[in-house]
Coordinates of C-alpha atoms and ligand atoms in Angstrom, one line a residue:
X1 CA -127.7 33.6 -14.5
X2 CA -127.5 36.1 -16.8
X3 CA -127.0 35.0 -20.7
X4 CA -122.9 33.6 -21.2
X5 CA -122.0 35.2 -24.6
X6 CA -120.2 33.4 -26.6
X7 CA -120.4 34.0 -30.2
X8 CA -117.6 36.9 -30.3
X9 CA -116.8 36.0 -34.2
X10 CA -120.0 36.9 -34.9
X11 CA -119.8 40.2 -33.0
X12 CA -119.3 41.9 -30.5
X13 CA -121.0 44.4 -27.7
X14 CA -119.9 48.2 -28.0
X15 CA -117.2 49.4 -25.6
X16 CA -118.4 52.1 -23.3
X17 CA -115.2 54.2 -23.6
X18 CA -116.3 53.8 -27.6
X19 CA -119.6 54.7 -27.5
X20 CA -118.3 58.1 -25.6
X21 CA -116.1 59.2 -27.8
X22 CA -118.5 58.4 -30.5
X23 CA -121.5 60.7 -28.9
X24 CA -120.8 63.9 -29.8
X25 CA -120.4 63.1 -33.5
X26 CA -124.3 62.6 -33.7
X27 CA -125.6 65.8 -32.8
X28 CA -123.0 68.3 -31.2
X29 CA -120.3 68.0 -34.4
X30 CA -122.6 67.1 -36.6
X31 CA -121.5 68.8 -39.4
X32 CA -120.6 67.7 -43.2
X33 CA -116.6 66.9 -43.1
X34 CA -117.0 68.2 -46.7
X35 CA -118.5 71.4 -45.6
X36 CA -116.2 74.5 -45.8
X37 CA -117.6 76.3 -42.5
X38 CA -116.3 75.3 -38.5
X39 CA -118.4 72.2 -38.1
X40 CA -117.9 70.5 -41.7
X41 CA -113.9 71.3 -40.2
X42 CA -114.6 69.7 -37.4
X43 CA -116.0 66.9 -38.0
X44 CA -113.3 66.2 -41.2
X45 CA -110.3 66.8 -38.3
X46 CA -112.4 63.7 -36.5
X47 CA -111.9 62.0 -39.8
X48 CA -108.5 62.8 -40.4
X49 CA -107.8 62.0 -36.7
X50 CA -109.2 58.6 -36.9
X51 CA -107.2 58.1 -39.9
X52 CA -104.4 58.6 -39.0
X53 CA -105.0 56.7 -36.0
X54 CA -105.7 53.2 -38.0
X55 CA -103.3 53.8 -40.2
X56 CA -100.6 53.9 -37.5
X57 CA -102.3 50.6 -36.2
X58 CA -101.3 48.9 -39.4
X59 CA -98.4 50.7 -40.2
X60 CA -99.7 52.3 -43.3
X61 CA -100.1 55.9 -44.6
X62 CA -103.4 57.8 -43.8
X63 CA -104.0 58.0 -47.2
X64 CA -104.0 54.4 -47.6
X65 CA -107.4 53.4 -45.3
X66 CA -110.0 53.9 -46.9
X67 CA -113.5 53.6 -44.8
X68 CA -116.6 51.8 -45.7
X69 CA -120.1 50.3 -44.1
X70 CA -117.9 46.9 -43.2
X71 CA -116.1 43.8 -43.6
X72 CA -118.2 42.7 -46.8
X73 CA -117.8 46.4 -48.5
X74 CA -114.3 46.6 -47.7
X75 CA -113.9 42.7 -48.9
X76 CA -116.0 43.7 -52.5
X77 CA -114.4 47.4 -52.7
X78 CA -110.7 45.3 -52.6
X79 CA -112.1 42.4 -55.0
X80 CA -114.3 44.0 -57.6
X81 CA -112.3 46.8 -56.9
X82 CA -108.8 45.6 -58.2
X83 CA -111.1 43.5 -60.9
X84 CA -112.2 46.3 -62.9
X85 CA -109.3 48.4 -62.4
X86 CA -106.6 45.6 -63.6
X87 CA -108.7 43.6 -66.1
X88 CA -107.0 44.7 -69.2
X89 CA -103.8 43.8 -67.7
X90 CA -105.5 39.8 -66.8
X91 CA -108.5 38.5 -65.7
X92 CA -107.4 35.7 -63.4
X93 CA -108.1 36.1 -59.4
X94 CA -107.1 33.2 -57.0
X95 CA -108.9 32.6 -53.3
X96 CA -109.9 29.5 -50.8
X97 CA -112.6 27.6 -50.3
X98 CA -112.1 28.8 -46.6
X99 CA -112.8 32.5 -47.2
X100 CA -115.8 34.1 -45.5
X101 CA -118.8 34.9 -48.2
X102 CA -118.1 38.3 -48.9
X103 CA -114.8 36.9 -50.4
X104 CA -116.2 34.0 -52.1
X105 CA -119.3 35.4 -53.5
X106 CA -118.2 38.7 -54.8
X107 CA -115.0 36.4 -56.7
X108 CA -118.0 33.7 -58.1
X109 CA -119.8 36.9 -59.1
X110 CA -116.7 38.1 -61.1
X111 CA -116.4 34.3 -62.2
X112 CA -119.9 35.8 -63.7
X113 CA -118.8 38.3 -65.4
X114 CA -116.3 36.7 -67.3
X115 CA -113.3 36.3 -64.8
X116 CA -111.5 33.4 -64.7
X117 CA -111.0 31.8 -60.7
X118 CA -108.8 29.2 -59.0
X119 CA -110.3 28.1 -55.8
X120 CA -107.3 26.1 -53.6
X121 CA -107.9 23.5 -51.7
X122 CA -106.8 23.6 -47.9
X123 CA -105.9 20.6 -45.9
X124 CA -107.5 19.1 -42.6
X125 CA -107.0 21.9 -40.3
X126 CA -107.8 24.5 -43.0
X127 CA -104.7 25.6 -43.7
X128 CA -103.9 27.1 -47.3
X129 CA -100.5 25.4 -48.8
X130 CA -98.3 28.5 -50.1
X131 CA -96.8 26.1 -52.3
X132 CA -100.3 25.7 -54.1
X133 CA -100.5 29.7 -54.4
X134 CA -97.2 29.6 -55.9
X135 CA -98.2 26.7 -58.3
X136 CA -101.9 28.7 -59.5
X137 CA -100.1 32.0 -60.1
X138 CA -100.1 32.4 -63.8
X139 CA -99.2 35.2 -66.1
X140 CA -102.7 36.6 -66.3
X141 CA -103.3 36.6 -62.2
X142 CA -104.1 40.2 -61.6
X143 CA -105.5 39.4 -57.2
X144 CA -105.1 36.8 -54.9
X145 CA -107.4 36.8 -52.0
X146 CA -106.5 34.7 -48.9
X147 CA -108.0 35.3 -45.2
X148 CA -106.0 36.2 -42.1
X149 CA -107.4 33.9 -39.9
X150 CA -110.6 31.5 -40.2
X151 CA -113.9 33.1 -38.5
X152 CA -115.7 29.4 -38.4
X153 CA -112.1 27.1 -37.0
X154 CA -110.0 29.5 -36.1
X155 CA -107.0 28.7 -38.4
X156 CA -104.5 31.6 -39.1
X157 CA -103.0 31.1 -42.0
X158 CA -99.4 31.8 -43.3
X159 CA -100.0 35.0 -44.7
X160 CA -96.4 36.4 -44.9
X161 CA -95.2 33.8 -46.7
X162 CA -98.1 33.7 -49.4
X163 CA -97.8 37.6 -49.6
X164 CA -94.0 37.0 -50.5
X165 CA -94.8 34.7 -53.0
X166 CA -97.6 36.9 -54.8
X167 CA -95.1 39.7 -54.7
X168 CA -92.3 38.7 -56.6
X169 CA -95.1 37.3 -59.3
X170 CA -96.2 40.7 -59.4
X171 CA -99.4 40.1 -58.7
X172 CA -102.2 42.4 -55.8
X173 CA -102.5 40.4 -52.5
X174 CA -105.7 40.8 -50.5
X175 CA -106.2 39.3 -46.9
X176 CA -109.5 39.6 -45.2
X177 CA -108.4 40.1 -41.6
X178 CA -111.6 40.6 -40.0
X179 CA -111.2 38.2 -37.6
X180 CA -107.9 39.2 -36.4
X181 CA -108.4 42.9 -36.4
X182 CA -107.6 44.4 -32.8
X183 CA -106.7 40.6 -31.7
X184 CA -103.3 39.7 -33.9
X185 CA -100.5 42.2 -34.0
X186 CA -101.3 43.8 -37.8
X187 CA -98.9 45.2 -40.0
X188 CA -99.2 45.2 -43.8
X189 CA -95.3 45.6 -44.2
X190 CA -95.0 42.1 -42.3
X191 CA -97.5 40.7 -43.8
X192 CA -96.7 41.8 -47.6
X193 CA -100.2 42.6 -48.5
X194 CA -101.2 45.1 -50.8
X195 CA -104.9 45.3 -49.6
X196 CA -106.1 44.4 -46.2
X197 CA -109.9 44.6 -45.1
X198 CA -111.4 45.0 -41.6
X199 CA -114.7 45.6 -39.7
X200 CA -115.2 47.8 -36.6
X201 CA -118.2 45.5 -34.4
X202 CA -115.9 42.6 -34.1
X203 CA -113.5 44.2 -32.2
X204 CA -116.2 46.1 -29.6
X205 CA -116.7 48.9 -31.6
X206 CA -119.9 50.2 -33.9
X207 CA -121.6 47.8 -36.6
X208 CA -121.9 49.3 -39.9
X209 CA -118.4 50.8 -40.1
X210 CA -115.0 49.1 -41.5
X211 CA -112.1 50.3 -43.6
X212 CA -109.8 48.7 -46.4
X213 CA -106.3 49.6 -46.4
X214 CA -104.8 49.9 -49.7
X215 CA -101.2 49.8 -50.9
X216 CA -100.4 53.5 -52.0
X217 CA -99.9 52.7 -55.9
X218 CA -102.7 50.2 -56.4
X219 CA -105.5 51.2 -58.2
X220 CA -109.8 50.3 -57.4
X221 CA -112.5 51.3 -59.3
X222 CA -115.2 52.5 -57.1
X223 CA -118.5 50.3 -55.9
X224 CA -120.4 53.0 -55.2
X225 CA -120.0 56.6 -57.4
X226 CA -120.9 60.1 -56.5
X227 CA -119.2 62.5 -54.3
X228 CA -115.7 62.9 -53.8
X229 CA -115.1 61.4 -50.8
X230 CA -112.7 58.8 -49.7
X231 CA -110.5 60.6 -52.6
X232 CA -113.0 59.5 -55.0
X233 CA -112.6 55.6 -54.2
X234 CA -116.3 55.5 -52.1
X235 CA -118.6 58.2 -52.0
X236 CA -121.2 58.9 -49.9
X237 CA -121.1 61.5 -46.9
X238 CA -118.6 59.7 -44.1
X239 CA -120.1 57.6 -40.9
X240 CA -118.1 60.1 -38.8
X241 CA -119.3 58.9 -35.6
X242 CA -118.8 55.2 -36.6
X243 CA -115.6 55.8 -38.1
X244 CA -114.5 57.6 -34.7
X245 CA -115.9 54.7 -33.2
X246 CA -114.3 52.3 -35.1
X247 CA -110.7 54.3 -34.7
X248 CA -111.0 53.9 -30.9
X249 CA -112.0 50.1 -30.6
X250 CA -109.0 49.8 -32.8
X251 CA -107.2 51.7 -30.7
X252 CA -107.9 50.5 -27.3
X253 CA -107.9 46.7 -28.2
X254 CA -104.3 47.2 -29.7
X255 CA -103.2 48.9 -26.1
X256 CA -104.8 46.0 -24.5
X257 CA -104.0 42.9 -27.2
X258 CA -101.4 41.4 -24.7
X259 CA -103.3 40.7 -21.7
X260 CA -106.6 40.3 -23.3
X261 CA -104.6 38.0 -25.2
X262 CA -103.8 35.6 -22.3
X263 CA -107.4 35.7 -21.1
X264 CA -108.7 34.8 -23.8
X265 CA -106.2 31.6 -24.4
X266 CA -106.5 30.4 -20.6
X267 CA -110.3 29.8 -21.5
X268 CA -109.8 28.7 -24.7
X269 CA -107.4 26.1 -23.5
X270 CA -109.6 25.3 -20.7
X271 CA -112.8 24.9 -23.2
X272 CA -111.0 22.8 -25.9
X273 CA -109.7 20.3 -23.1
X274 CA -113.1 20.3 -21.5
X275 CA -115.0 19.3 -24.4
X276 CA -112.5 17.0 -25.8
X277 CA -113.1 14.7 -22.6
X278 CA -116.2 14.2 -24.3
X279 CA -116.2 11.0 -26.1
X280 CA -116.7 11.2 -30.2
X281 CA -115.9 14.8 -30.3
X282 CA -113.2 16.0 -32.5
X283 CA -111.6 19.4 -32.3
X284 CA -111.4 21.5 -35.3
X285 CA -108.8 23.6 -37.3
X286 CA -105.0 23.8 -36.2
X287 CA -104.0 23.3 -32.1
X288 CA -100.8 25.5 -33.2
X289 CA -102.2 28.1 -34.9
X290 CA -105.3 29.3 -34.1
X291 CA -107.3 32.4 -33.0
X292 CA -106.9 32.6 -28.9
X293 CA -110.3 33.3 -28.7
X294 CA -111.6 30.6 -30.8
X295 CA -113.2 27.0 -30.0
X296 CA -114.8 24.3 -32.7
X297 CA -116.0 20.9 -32.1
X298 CA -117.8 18.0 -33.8
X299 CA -119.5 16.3 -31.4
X300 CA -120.8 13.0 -33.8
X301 CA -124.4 12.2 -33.7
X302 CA -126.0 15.3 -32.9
X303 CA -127.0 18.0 -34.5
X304 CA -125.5 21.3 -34.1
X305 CA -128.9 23.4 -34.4
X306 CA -130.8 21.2 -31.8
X307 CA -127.4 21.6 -29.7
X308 CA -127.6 25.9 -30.2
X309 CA -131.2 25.8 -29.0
X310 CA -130.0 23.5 -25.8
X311 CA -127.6 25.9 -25.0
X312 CA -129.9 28.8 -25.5
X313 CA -132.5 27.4 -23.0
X314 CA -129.4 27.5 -20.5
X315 CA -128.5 31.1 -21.1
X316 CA -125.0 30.2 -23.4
X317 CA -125.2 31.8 -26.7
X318 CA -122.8 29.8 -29.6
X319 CA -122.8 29.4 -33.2
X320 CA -123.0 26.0 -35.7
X321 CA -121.6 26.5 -38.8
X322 CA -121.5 30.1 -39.2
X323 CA -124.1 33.1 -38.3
X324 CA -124.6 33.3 -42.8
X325 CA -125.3 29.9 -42.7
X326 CA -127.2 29.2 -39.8
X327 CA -131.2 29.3 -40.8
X328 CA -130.4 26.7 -43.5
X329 CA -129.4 23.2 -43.0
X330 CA -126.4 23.0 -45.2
X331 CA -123.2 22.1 -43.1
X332 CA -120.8 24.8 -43.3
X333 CA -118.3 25.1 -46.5
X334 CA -115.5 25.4 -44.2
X335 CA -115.5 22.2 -42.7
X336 CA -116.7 20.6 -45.7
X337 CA -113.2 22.2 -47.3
X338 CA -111.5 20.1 -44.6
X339 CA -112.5 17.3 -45.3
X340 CA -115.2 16.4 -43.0
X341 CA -118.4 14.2 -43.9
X342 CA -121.8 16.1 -43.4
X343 CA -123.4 14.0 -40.5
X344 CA -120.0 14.7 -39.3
X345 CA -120.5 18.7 -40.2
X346 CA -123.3 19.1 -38.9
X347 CA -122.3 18.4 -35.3
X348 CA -120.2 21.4 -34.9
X349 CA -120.1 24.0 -32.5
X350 CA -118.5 27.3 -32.7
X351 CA -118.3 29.0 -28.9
X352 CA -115.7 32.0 -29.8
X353 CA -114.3 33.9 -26.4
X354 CA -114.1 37.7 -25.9
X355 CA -112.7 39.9 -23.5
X356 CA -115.5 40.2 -20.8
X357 CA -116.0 36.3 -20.5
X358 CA -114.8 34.9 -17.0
X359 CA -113.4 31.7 -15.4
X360 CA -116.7 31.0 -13.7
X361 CA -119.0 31.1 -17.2
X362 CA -116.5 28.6 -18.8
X363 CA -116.7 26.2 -16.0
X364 CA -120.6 26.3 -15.8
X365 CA -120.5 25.7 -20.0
X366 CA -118.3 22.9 -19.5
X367 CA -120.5 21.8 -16.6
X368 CA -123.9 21.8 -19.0
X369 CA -122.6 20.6 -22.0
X370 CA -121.9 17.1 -21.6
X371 CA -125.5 16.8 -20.5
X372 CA -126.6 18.1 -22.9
X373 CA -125.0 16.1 -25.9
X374 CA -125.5 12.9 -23.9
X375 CA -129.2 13.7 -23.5
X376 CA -129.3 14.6 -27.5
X377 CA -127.4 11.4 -28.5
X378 CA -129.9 9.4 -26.3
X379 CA -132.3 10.4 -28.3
X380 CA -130.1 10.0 -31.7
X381 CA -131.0 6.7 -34.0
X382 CA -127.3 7.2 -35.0
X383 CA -126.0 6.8 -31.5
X384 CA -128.5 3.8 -30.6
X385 CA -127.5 2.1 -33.6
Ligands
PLP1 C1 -117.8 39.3 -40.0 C2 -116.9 39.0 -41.1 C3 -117.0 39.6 -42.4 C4 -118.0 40.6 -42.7 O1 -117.9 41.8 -41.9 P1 -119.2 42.8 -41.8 O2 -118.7 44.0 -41.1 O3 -120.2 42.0 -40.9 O4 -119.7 43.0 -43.1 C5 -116.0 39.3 -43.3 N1 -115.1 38.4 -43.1 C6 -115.0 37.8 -42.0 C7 -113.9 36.8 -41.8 C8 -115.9 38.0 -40.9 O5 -115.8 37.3 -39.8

């Protein structure tokens, strides 16, 4: 059998109708979109095009994306970005102890630099209380950062109703929507954010390409400095193929989202019951809101790296803890967050769905897993105990 991939939240494989339209943009239009002559043209009307195009997506103005190399860059361009602009005005910023690290890290790293953070709290299904935005908000609060939706459990969070609240204090609201990019319907006018990040290879479409929309009115001092592109918020000659790329994952997963949609919950569904008729497991993040795509379990006793390699022999490719933490043997900060203990932690598995996984792969998973954990708590001192 050939390998079952199931580790969609950590990527995803390139669409064939995406990696078509992204061809000719290597060597036939090659050109420099800031080049004055027909192929610079060209290839800036491929820009403009794809522009437009995610902009529409999000209902935004073109001028409002700007592109990047990915989720982190567009996460740090929004963060450090609003930072440096705003910091006369206040140096207070406010995220989770959820967020993924390109949210954390580059807020500690401001921390740093003299920044002042709150970090909330978020209860045992990793949801992020509104009430406990609205209660950190203080006069010097120039950014809140909250994620969209969870890429280790899953949970989508209440981000209209947090955006509302960080409105009317007048401060900038960031989401990192990464993980719901071309799989929730996205529009920043709903969801009352001023800056919204996503990432192209996690919705079938190129690595190394993302884009950060920003509010029309909001200011960002630039990362990275030098040419004029990206109306001076991120120079560096544009990833035209990958941004054409990107534009038409976006694109086709949006045409698709409803039926993909139900695929993707009917094996979801199907996993979470499947594994839960395993005794000691617990499912986590929210049954009610969560990801359609997305499955995490704690099966007690075991550990979730000697589980991955198990899985891997048998051709099923998952995730413990998450791909940045995976490699170390700290339990992820996500489900520590939610309370969990470490042994407890470190028993998770992440199997997250995508649109090319079938029926007949989730019933063979569900067929090799139990042996699997039974054989590895046989073996467990824990479990003998
Ligand atoms: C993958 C991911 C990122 C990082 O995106 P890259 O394009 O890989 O840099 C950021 N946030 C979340 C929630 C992610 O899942």
């Amino acid at each position: 059998m050939s390998e079952i991939y199931l580790d969609h939240a950590a990527t995803t494989p390139l669409r064939p109708e995406v990696l078509e339209a992204m061809l000719p943009y290597f060597n036939q239009e090659f050109g420099n979109p800031s080049s004055v002559y027909g192929a610079g043209r060209r290839a800036h009307q491929a820009l403009d095009q794809a522009r437009d195009t995610v902009a529409d997506l999000l209902g935004a103005k073109s001028e409002e994306i700007i592109f990047t190399s990915g989720g982190s860059e567009a996460a740090n361009l929004a963060i450090k970005g609003v930072a440096w602009a705003y910091q006369t005005k206040g140096k207070h910023i406010i995220t989770s102890a959820i967020e993924h690290h390109a949210v954390l890290d580059a807020v500690l790293w401001l921390k740093q630099q003299g920044f002042e953070v709150t970090i909330l709290p978020v209860d045992e299904e990793g949801f992020v209380d509104p009430q406990s935005v609205q209660e950190a908000l203080r006069g010097d609060t120039i950014l809140v950062s909250i994620m969209h939706a969870n890429n280790e459990v899953g949970t989508i969070q209440p981000i209209e109703d947090i955006g509302a609240i960080v409105r009317a204090h007048g401060a900038f609201f960031h989401t990192d929507a990464v993980q719901t990019a071309g799989i929730l319907d996205l529009d920043v006018a709903e969801l009352n954010v001023d800056l919204l990040s996503l990432s192209a290879h996690k919705f079938y479409g190129p690595k190394g390409v993302g884009a950060l929309y920003v509010r029309k009115g909001v200011r960002l001092d630039p990362l990275i400095h030098g040419g004029a592109q990206e109306k001076r918020r991120r120079a560096g000659t544009e990833n035209v193929a990958g941004i054409v790329g990107l534009a038409k994952a976006f694109e086709l997963a949006q045409a698709e989202r409803g039926e993909v949609t139900r695929h993707l919950i009917q094996l979801r569904d199907q996993l979470l019951q499947g594994l839960q008729a395993i005794p000691h497991t617990k499912v986590n993040g929210s049954l009610e809101r969560r990801l359609p795509n997305n499955v995490n379990v704690c099966f007690q006793f075991i550990e979730g790296e000697s589980l991955l390699l198990n899985l891997d022999l048998k051709g099923i490719a998952g995730s413990s803890g998450s791909a940045c933490t995976s490699g170390s043997l700290d339990p992820s900060h996500v489900l520590l967050a939610m309370g969990l203990s470490h042994e407890i932690a470190h028993g998770s598995l992440r199997l997250t769905l995508g649109r090319e996984n079938t029926q007949d792969q989730v019933t063979y998973v569900l067929e090799e897993i139990p042996i699997i954990v039974e054989r590895l708590r046989a073996m467990s001192p824990l479990y003998n105990a």
